[in-house]
């Protein structure tokens, strides 16, 4: 057995606090989005599409951007299509697959929900932090994202 | 419409980095636990039980500790029961429901997997941070957890 290099008590507290906070926070934000008939995953799709040129993204890009498998994304887009929030469009001039496009209803929903969701993110996360803590969170998690992206692309 | 109080660019980068890092990290840790036939959720159940007196917890306590609904936990415990990792036991001297208990196989699995999992948590998270950053993460997320627990218990 290799040396496990057990976490120090503080490292363990930090790691467990990260896990618990993320779970409670996702749960709370999900609850507050439910009022609008959305999940946190739905909201993230709407954000990604609304920030893209012509409100459209290739399914493969959207899967990468939201860190999920193509098949899981496909199920989610089907649900959102049934709700009228997005539409699928085949790509005419290349064969690299399908686009997801924000519908008018999806865009209106996004504009209506975004201020409420941002207020939730402030109340339950951002406004609890000092500016220095915000800077540390950005630095730490950007580093983690880069590390994990490097790992994935190395495969 | 109320003033949305949009996030500053840095607040937005911090929040998005938190979300992306958590998703990539969960995905990576899940992948590395799959070698042992476990998910990150399974592992968390094993940790909670292995740290409890007599390796047992009331289902309601386990649901609270892992921040999930009773029904979702019940499905998960059924799967883990089928794998021989945990057992359900009825409480003899009170009627407050069922216990989940670690089996011998569950305990052996925990001892075998824990060093590997801790090494993963080090590689992909803890060892990327300075001691000061670890302290900030603990402080920030403990505050978020307390805020959200207060909110839930106030209902």
Short mmCIF file of N, CA and C in Angstrom, two decimals, chain A residues 20-21 24-25 28, chain B residues 64-67 141-155:
data_model
loop_
_atom_site.label_atom_id
_atom_site.label_comp_id
_atom_site.label_asym_id
_atom_site.label_seq_id
_atom_site.Cartn_x
_atom_site.Cartn_y
_atom_site.Cartn_z
N UNK A 20 -19.73 20.02 1.38
CA UNK A 20 -21.03 20.30 2.01
C UNK A 20 -21.61 21.60 1.48
N UNK A 21 -20.76 22.63 1.36
CA UNK A 21 -21.24 23.93 0.88
C UNK A 21 -21.77 23.80 -0.54
N UNK A 24 -25.21 21.93 -0.41
CA UNK A 24 -26.30 22.76 0.15
C UNK A 24 -26.64 23.92 -0.78
N UNK A 25 -25.60 24.50 -1.37
CA UNK A 25 -25.79 25.65 -2.25
C UNK A 25 -26.53 25.25 -3.53
N UNK A 28 -30.13 24.74 -2.63
CA UNK A 28 -30.85 25.98 -2.39
C UNK A 28 -31.14 26.72 -3.71
N UNK B 64 -29.32 13.64 6.51
CA UNK B 64 -28.89 15.00 6.87
C UNK B 64 -27.39 15.17 6.63
N UNK B 65 -26.61 14.18 7.06
CA UNK B 65 -25.15 14.29 6.96
C UNK B 65 -24.68 14.36 5.52
N UNK B 66 -25.42 13.72 4.62
CA UNK B 66 -24.99 13.71 3.22
C UNK B 66 -25.86 14.65 2.37
N UNK B 67 -26.69 15.45 3.05
CA UNK B 67 -27.50 16.49 2.38
C UNK B 67 -28.29 15.93 1.20
N UNK B 141 -16.16 28.33 3.14
CA UNK B 141 -17.21 27.33 2.94
C UNK B 141 -17.88 26.93 4.24
N UNK B 142 -17.15 27.02 5.36
CA UNK B 142 -17.80 26.79 6.65
C UNK B 142 -18.86 27.87 6.89
N UNK B 143 -18.54 29.10 6.50
CA UNK B 143 -19.51 30.20 6.62
C UNK B 143 -20.74 29.96 5.74
N UNK B 144 -20.51 29.47 4.52
CA UNK B 144 -21.62 29.20 3.60
C UNK B 144 -22.50 28.08 4.18
N UNK B 145 -21.86 27.04 4.70
CA UNK B 145 -22.61 25.91 5.29
C UNK B 145 -23.46 26.41 6.46
N UNK B 146 -22.86 27.23 7.34
CA UNK B 146 -23.62 27.73 8.50
C UNK B 146 -24.79 28.59 8.05
N UNK B 147 -24.54 29.46 7.07
CA UNK B 147 -25.62 30.30 6.53
C UNK B 147 -26.78 29.44 6.01
N UNK B 148 -26.45 28.40 5.26
CA UNK B 148 -27.51 27.59 4.64
C UNK B 148 -28.20 26.69 5.67
N UNK B 149 -27.46 26.22 6.66
CA UNK B 149 -28.10 25.45 7.73
C UNK B 149 -29.07 26.31 8.53
N UNK B 150 -28.67 27.54 8.82
CA UNK B 150 -29.53 28.47 9.55
C UNK B 150 -30.82 28.71 8.77
N UNK B 151 -30.64 28.90 7.46
CA UNK B 151 -31.78 29.13 6.57
C UNK B 151 -32.75 27.96 6.59
N UNK B 152 -32.19 26.74 6.54
CA UNK B 152 -33.05 25.54 6.51
C UNK B 152 -33.75 25.34 7.84
N UNK B 153 -33.04 25.58 8.94
CA UNK B 153 -33.66 25.31 10.24
C UNK B 153 -34.67 26.39 10.60
N UNK B 154 -34.57 27.54 9.92
CA UNK B 154 -35.51 28.64 10.19
C UNK B 154 -36.88 28.35 9.58
N UNK B 155 -36.94 27.34 8.70
CA UNK B 155 -38.22 27.07 8.01
C UNK B 155 -39.16 26.20 8.85
#
